XYZ file of C-alpha atoms in Angstrom:
514
model
C 16.818 21.681 -26.584
C 13.936 21.909 -24.143
C 12.247 18.244 -23.278
C 8.608 18.337 -24.883
C 5.714 18.927 -23.080
C 4.227 15.651 -21.521
C 0.435 16.003 -20.274
C 0.135 14.613 -16.639
C -1.601 15.226 -13.333
C 0.873 17.483 -11.562
C -0.921 20.733 -12.239
C -4.291 19.351 -12.278
C -5.640 21.442 -9.107
C -3.790 24.439 -10.428
C -5.391 24.695 -13.776
C -8.837 23.767 -12.493
C -8.158 26.527 -9.952
C -7.557 28.918 -12.762
C -10.451 27.850 -14.845
C -13.235 27.079 -11.994
C -12.042 29.020 -9.156
C -15.248 29.280 -7.647
C -17.057 26.225 -8.659
C -17.764 23.407 -5.874
C -15.005 20.950 -6.156
C -15.741 18.755 -3.248
C -18.540 18.254 -0.448
C -18.161 16.395 2.687
C -20.597 16.330 5.426
C -22.135 19.699 4.322
C -18.955 21.196 3.811
C -18.080 22.602 0.392
C -14.700 23.216 -0.929
C -14.380 25.354 -4.121
C -11.468 24.657 -6.576
C -9.278 27.665 -5.257
C -9.591 26.380 -1.529
C -8.689 22.840 -2.789
C -5.724 24.104 -4.743
C -4.584 26.307 -1.876
C -4.579 23.059 0.361
C -2.702 21.059 -2.348
C -0.091 23.931 -2.256
C 0.435 23.690 1.456
C 0.556 19.799 1.518
C 3.064 19.798 -1.293
C 5.103 22.146 0.990
C 4.722 19.628 3.833
C 5.911 16.675 1.431
C 8.868 18.580 0.217
C 9.964 19.655 3.778
C 9.710 15.915 4.612
C 12.419 15.489 2.097
C 10.084 13.778 -0.591
C 11.615 13.626 -3.919
C 10.148 13.071 -7.549
C 9.555 9.230 -7.708
C 9.429 8.557 -4.215
C 6.307 6.721 -2.819
C 3.740 8.342 -0.352
C 0.614 6.291 1.214
C -2.214 7.406 2.567
C -4.566 5.470 5.078
C -7.838 6.309 5.817
C -11.516 6.161 5.034
C -12.982 8.551 2.321
C -12.361 12.140 3.173
C -11.349 15.430 1.211
C -7.675 14.959 3.080
C -7.164 11.870 0.502
C -7.928 14.038 -2.457
C -5.451 16.798 -1.486
C -2.742 14.661 -0.517
C -3.011 12.620 -3.611
C -3.049 15.764 -5.920
C 0.023 17.026 -3.641
C 1.951 13.927 -4.178
C 1.833 13.967 -7.864
C 2.460 18.076 -7.903
C 5.632 17.174 -6.442
C 6.568 14.319 -8.765
C 6.256 11.822 -6.175
C 3.931 8.469 -6.572
C 0.676 8.013 -4.361
C -0.524 4.990 -3.008
C -4.055 4.864 -1.374
C -3.789 1.877 1.192
C -7.009 -0.188 1.912
C -7.660 0.839 5.581
C -9.717 -2.546 5.972
C -6.516 -4.520 5.740
C -4.745 -6.082 8.834
C -1.599 -4.631 9.973
C 0.341 -7.618 8.396
C -1.196 -6.769 4.856
C -0.550 -3.238 4.937
C 3.093 -3.919 6.139
C 3.457 -6.074 3.049
C 2.175 -3.236 0.563
C 4.361 -0.619 2.305
C 7.562 -2.726 2.120
C 7.011 -3.990 -1.436
C 6.287 -0.306 -2.546
C 9.381 1.023 -0.575
C 6.962 3.652 1.204
C 8.893 6.390 3.075
C 5.964 8.530 4.569
C 2.616 7.687 5.449
C -0.110 10.145 5.861
C -3.020 8.663 7.935
C -6.458 9.658 9.323
C -6.496 10.118 13.154
C -9.091 7.359 13.033
C -6.264 4.747 12.090
C -3.782 5.874 14.526
C -3.526 2.732 16.217
C -2.911 0.831 13.061
C -0.465 3.227 11.706
C 1.365 3.265 15.002
C 1.635 -0.597 14.735
C 3.521 -0.646 11.247
C 6.865 -1.079 11.972
C 8.159 -1.007 8.641
C 7.349 2.817 8.680
C 9.721 5.560 10.024
C 7.434 8.522 9.425
C 3.712 8.481 10.077
C 1.966 12.089 9.753
C -1.486 12.302 10.838
C -3.857 14.331 8.622
C -5.510 17.423 10.345
C -8.393 18.717 8.398
C -11.119 21.220 9.051
C -13.121 23.054 6.595
C -11.755 26.452 7.576
C -10.352 28.548 4.724
C -6.566 27.998 4.128
C -4.190 30.464 2.375
C -1.853 29.318 -0.236
C 1.976 29.595 0.767
C 3.794 32.833 0.498
C 6.126 31.080 -2.316
C 4.582 28.282 -3.705
C 6.625 25.540 -5.285
C 6.222 25.089 -8.894
C 4.759 21.734 -10.134
C 7.294 18.842 -10.850
C 7.956 18.524 -14.743
C 6.616 14.961 -14.593
C 3.791 13.191 -16.692
C 3.738 11.191 -19.695
C 5.001 7.955 -18.860
C 6.139 8.717 -15.366
C 4.517 6.719 -12.747
C 1.537 8.436 -10.905
C 0.025 6.004 -8.872
C 0.838 2.312 -7.320
C -2.678 0.543 -6.709
C -2.316 -2.884 -5.474
C -4.452 -5.534 -6.786
C -7.356 -7.153 -4.533
C -5.245 -10.121 -3.578
C -7.972 -12.597 -4.156
C -5.062 -15.133 -4.510
C -1.473 -14.928 -3.017
C 0.172 -11.510 -2.259
C -1.616 -8.637 -3.946
C 0.753 -6.938 -6.567
C 1.518 -3.087 -7.199
C 0.005 -2.102 -10.545
C 1.875 0.997 -11.780
C -0.416 3.652 -13.284
C 1.417 6.539 -15.181
C 0.091 9.886 -15.831
C -0.432 8.676 -19.217
C -2.626 5.798 -18.064
C -4.940 8.120 -15.853
C -5.489 10.805 -18.424
C -6.413 8.582 -21.112
C -8.497 6.295 -18.857
C -10.541 9.691 -17.784
C -10.597 10.805 -21.701
C -12.547 7.398 -22.340
C -14.738 7.991 -19.550
C -15.599 11.652 -20.697
C -16.444 10.240 -24.018
C -18.219 7.227 -23.019
C -20.452 8.751 -20.454
C -20.604 12.596 -21.258
C -19.570 13.953 -18.208
C -20.557 17.390 -17.821
C -19.068 20.563 -15.759
C -22.156 20.604 -13.843
C -21.621 17.006 -13.065
C -22.492 16.061 -9.095
C -21.015 12.588 -8.394
C -21.467 10.600 -5.226
C -18.241 8.943 -4.111
C -19.412 6.236 -1.587
C -17.251 3.874 -2.860
C -13.911 3.327 -1.293
C -11.461 5.704 -2.719
C -8.515 3.298 -2.044
C -10.339 1.331 -5.104
C -9.337 2.251 -8.771
C -12.983 2.546 -9.714
C -14.016 5.185 -7.187
C -10.588 7.042 -7.686
C -10.030 6.976 -11.287
C -13.223 6.446 -12.843
C -15.217 9.158 -10.552
C -12.970 11.526 -8.863
C -10.087 12.157 -11.225
C -12.462 12.381 -14.208
C -14.841 14.599 -12.610
C -12.112 16.970 -11.209
C -10.689 16.936 -14.874
C -14.005 18.145 -15.870
C -14.680 20.655 -13.278
C -17.536 18.956 -11.623
C -18.239 18.233 -8.025
C -17.512 14.902 -5.767
C -19.958 14.482 -2.902
C -17.632 12.440 -0.566
C -19.437 9.976 1.768
C -17.040 8.675 4.353
C -18.285 5.299 3.864
C -21.462 3.337 2.061
C -24.601 3.406 3.960
C -28.211 3.104 2.517
C -29.919 5.784 4.358
C -26.981 8.354 3.772
C -27.066 7.345 0.328
C -30.688 8.419 -0.313
C -29.784 11.587 1.747
C -27.000 12.891 -0.147
C -28.771 12.017 -3.383
C -31.546 14.199 -2.489
C -29.868 16.999 -0.813
C -27.123 17.530 -3.430
C -29.347 16.681 -6.620
C -26.512 13.857 -7.353
C -26.325 13.101 -10.767
C -23.824 10.073 -11.145
C -22.584 7.418 -8.845
C -20.578 4.008 -9.017
C -21.279 0.873 -6.919
C -21.387 -2.849 -7.335
C -24.315 -5.298 -7.452
C -25.022 -5.459 -3.762
C -24.915 -1.766 -2.951
C -27.587 -1.347 -5.744
C -29.574 -4.211 -4.550
C -29.440 -2.870 -0.708
C -30.972 0.461 -2.076
C -33.872 -1.440 -3.670
C -34.342 -3.143 -0.759
C -34.704 -0.495 1.515
C -37.993 0.721 2.726
C -37.099 4.074 1.404
C -37.003 2.679 -1.925
C -40.566 3.007 -3.137
C -40.757 6.815 -1.873
C -37.204 7.700 -3.059
C -36.571 10.789 -5.393
C -33.860 9.496 -7.714
C -34.685 12.177 -10.854
C -31.644 13.987 -10.469
C -29.400 10.939 -11.550
C -28.462 10.716 -15.367
C -27.060 7.135 -15.009
C -25.371 5.021 -12.306
C -22.199 2.918 -13.102
C -21.325 -0.547 -11.773
C -18.425 -2.975 -12.747
C -16.846 -6.137 -11.135
C -19.876 -8.269 -12.085
C -22.913 -8.173 -14.710
C -25.896 -6.425 -12.998
C -28.859 -9.101 -12.969
C -31.538 -7.932 -15.492
C -34.059 -8.074 -12.640
C -32.224 -5.343 -10.899
C -31.685 -3.384 -14.231
C -35.582 -3.384 -14.504
C -35.979 -2.184 -10.917
C -34.043 0.669 -11.596
C -35.425 1.446 -14.940
C -38.798 1.646 -13.150
C -37.632 4.309 -11.177
C -36.098 6.023 -14.161
C -32.645 5.266 -13.579
C -30.202 3.733 -16.168
C -27.350 1.374 -15.498
C -24.001 1.929 -17.269
C -21.631 -1.179 -16.938
C -18.122 -1.686 -17.611
C -15.445 -4.097 -17.665
C -12.017 -3.321 -16.434
C -9.347 -3.867 -13.649
C -6.735 -1.958 -11.700
C -4.198 -2.625 -14.328
C -6.218 -0.756 -17.188
C -7.054 2.123 -14.945
C -9.684 0.644 -14.762
C -11.987 1.060 -18.020
C -11.234 -1.390 -20.798
C -14.977 -1.868 -22.118
C -18.088 0.413 -21.489
C -21.850 -0.391 -21.985
C -23.595 2.917 -22.164
C -27.216 3.998 -21.607
C -28.533 3.517 -25.208
C -27.529 -0.306 -24.674
C -28.193 -0.861 -21.421
C -31.258 -2.912 -21.622
C -30.683 -4.386 -25.339
C -27.324 -5.529 -24.285
C -28.197 -6.433 -20.566
C -25.393 -8.763 -19.300
C -22.933 -7.388 -21.635
C -19.528 -5.460 -20.570
C -20.030 -3.179 -23.671
C -17.577 -2.695 -26.523
C -14.036 -1.337 -26.065
C -13.790 1.841 -24.952
C -12.680 5.030 -27.404
C -8.969 4.761 -26.822
C -7.921 1.093 -26.187
C -8.206 -2.221 -28.116
C -9.963 -5.617 -26.626
C -9.328 -9.004 -28.289
C -10.986 -12.654 -27.412
C -8.146 -15.005 -28.044
C -8.008 -18.992 -27.899
C -5.156 -20.670 -26.020
C -3.093 -20.571 -29.076
C -3.299 -16.811 -28.964
C -5.473 -16.676 -32.098
C -8.536 -14.293 -32.328
C -11.473 -16.369 -31.246
C -14.904 -16.417 -33.503
C -17.921 -14.474 -32.470
C -19.600 -16.499 -29.841
C -16.470 -18.605 -28.771
C -14.948 -17.925 -25.483
C -11.245 -17.187 -24.952
C -9.244 -14.980 -23.122
C -9.550 -11.170 -22.718
C -6.314 -9.324 -23.779
C -5.888 -5.432 -23.972
C -3.673 -2.846 -25.130
C -3.893 1.082 -24.997
C -2.622 4.028 -23.339
C -4.604 3.156 -20.486
C -2.861 -0.314 -19.646
C -0.438 -0.219 -16.973
C 3.247 -0.208 -17.389
C 3.811 -3.244 -15.302
C 4.096 -4.200 -11.463
C 6.057 -2.407 -9.057
C 9.321 -4.090 -8.599
C 8.227 -7.387 -10.145
C 9.630 -8.037 -13.536
C 8.572 -11.550 -13.696
C 4.851 -10.746 -13.225
C 5.218 -7.985 -15.698
C 6.617 -10.476 -18.189
C 4.193 -12.836 -17.537
C 1.372 -10.653 -18.134
C 2.302 -9.094 -21.469
C 2.918 -10.686 -24.870
C 4.222 -9.127 -28.125
C 2.411 -6.043 -29.469
C 2.145 -4.765 -26.035
C -1.172 -7.064 -25.114
C -1.947 -7.417 -21.420
C -3.337 -10.896 -20.863
C -6.176 -10.336 -18.342
C -6.969 -13.890 -16.961
C -10.668 -13.364 -17.750
C -12.963 -15.517 -20.132
C -15.342 -13.691 -22.314
C -16.940 -14.125 -25.748
C -18.170 -11.109 -28.298
C -21.383 -11.152 -30.123
C -21.687 -10.368 -33.850
C -21.638 -6.481 -32.878
C -18.377 -6.560 -31.002
C -20.105 -6.528 -27.683
C -17.923 -8.321 -24.885
C -19.708 -10.607 -22.258
C -17.623 -11.586 -19.377
C -17.931 -15.586 -18.918
C -15.522 -15.668 -15.790
C -12.265 -15.808 -14.427
C -9.795 -18.375 -15.939
C -8.697 -19.756 -12.558
C -12.468 -19.935 -11.358
C -13.624 -22.566 -14.039
C -13.869 -26.072 -12.688
C -14.538 -29.488 -14.698
C -17.351 -31.504 -13.809
C -17.675 -34.883 -15.547
C -15.464 -33.740 -18.247
C -17.478 -30.298 -19.045
C -16.044 -27.039 -18.451
C -18.271 -25.168 -15.966
C -18.022 -21.138 -15.690
C -19.517 -20.244 -12.133
C -20.413 -16.761 -13.250
C -22.872 -18.193 -15.675
C -24.477 -20.305 -13.074
C -24.546 -17.004 -10.863
C -26.357 -15.147 -13.233
C -29.059 -18.031 -13.388
C -29.358 -18.220 -9.458
C -29.914 -14.164 -9.482
C -32.875 -14.561 -11.762
C -34.658 -16.144 -8.767
C -36.564 -13.372 -6.960
C -35.455 -14.748 -3.436
C -31.580 -14.545 -4.394
C -29.960 -11.124 -3.148
C -26.121 -12.360 -3.534
C -24.453 -15.501 -4.841
C -21.329 -16.847 -5.260
C -20.492 -20.592 -6.906
C -17.074 -22.451 -6.507
C -15.854 -25.871 -7.790
C -15.635 -28.665 -5.042
C -13.842 -31.762 -5.365
C -16.105 -34.698 -6.126
C -15.245 -38.655 -6.075
C -17.642 -39.217 -8.973
C -17.636 -36.122 -11.139
C -14.288 -34.691 -10.273
C -15.604 -31.395 -9.286
C -19.034 -30.127 -8.804
C -20.753 -26.792 -8.048
C -20.930 -25.200 -4.580
C -23.370 -22.204 -4.678
C -23.448 -19.718 -1.623
C -26.601 -17.811 -1.703
C -28.073 -14.844 0.182
C -31.462 -14.794 0.325
C -34.216 -12.225 1.376
C -35.123 -11.892 5.005
C -38.712 -13.305 4.449
C -37.999 -15.974 2.126
C -38.208 -19.746 2.953
C -36.237 -20.887 -0.313
C -34.593 -24.384 0.129
C -32.210 -26.238 -2.143
C -34.847 -28.408 -3.655
C -36.677 -25.354 -4.934
C -33.497 -23.622 -6.094
C -32.088 -26.621 -7.781
C -35.325 -27.098 -9.759
C -35.223 -23.427 -10.786
C -31.602 -23.832 -12.287
C -32.600 -27.135 -13.792
C -35.179 -25.587 -16.004
C -32.224 -22.923 -17.292
C -29.048 -24.824 -17.101
C -27.546 -27.920 -18.396
C -27.531 -30.764 -15.553
C -23.865 -30.675 -14.948
C -23.871 -26.920 -14.315
C -26.678 -26.949 -11.624
C -24.740 -26.744 -8.034
C -24.793 -30.053 -6.181
C -24.413 -28.375 -3.068
C -26.306 -24.985 -1.874
C -25.117 -23.100 1.462
C -27.695 -20.437 2.446
C -25.501 -17.687 3.883
C -26.066 -14.632 5.891
C -23.666 -12.566 3.618
C -20.827 -13.197 1.354
C -16.786 -12.464 2.298
C -15.644 -9.474 0.126
C -12.421 -7.710 -0.508
C -12.074 -4.040 0.342
C -12.949 -3.268 -3.272
C -16.242 -5.211 -3.138
C -15.136 -8.257 -5.173
C -16.264 -11.788 -3.310
C -13.446 -13.264 -1.832
C -13.994 -17.057 -3.373
C -10.695 -18.334 -1.784
C -12.483 -17.920 1.648
C -15.164 -20.005 0.416
C -12.732 -22.434 -0.962
C -10.740 -22.910 2.304
C -13.746 -22.755 4.578
C -11.517 -20.273 6.793
C -13.294 -18.527 9.882
C -15.367 -15.453 8.440
C -17.009 -14.140 11.325
C -20.342 -13.247 10.482
C -19.856 -14.994 7.368
C -18.825 -18.394 8.585
C -22.303 -19.592 9.854
C -23.048 -21.489 6.825
C -26.075 -23.857 6.558
C -25.548 -26.344 3.835
C -28.344 -28.260 2.487
C -28.724 -31.656 1.561
C -26.293 -32.959 -1.477
C -27.971 -34.301 -4.583
C -25.137 -36.823 -5.737
C -26.384 -36.650 -9.589
C -24.995 -35.079 -12.695
């Protein structure tokens, strides 16, 4: 009896080339690749993989900044039935060594710009440097058929940001990735004439899964930027009439603070998408005045990544919310006993659905600890739902601190700090205190022309927060340390490690009251 058909990504480039041969798939530094051309490149890269001895189930890594070669390599890896691992090129060699060893990587494809780093990775025996040009590439004389993989077979291993301890390799199956894109197609109404700007790093789940895979499935165009740059972003939006992009709060704030903002033409943009933390209402309003609507979502690597979504219709009405569960997953808020929390009561977010990871690579202990009966994945995030079912993320469970016996969620405090017009970025952590057990320590980035001091900022917070929630220490800093995916590295703030430009902290006088 023949095996049942299992949908997967192995034939994605082939099917899209057949359906949209002459449509533009990728744009990079002015060069355009049509879907037919992308597929020819994928076929050639697939042959290189097979000649290198890569078999279904093997892991293949890519190291380098955003580039069409990353997309081509990804599609070739899944075509031969192997598992793709995009490495964070900003990591140090020891950090890369850990992921390569943990995933059992046999072959690494690297951008020439990463040659010195790649050559220093002693755990690797096979490093291939990507040679790429925009010239036309002919398909192999006898292309190898796509591997019969799909469904629950692993397609990607993506490592978590590693904000604490060693990162874990989340396994994302063909099914996980497809269902995530299906949810995205329904929630944002992605169209075949979509032009998505990919300026966030593609080693991160949001750029790779939410945008690149979803747009390729639909037959739209991905405009790939080598890196994030404010001026380049304005130029690319204008030149290619970009309709959709993803970013984190700091990226959108930088755009709005640019001298080019008042005259920037953003009329082609249907919506912009963000994740990682709620967008401050002030920033939402700044973009609304320009006719741009924010779509916010909540998720993580383990949910491929979309778990909830706030669409354009509710962007202002439910500002601060992460939206409702996506079409094809389930989200619950539960108390410490695992019971469903009432509306308005905070509890842990748990998720299940076809987009949720199958577990962590080679780590049965971590996998078992993350799931409970019924297939529910425990996120470690604290949230509440309102009466309409909209989810409001409160904070990470591990980031909560207790001051004078009261629970304080830093994200709530950060939302208030963001309301001050001089605050560009901020992060709050709990720090030990002899009197109160713990107090809040805020790290704040302010506008260049601001003279904001702790007294003024504390008074601002005191009008909007209970006294015990107002940070007792404020450090005005030039920037906040971030992971490669844009998340704030709060463990660096807690440990006070040297952060280069980030370590030149200026701490104001402490107020010892609660």
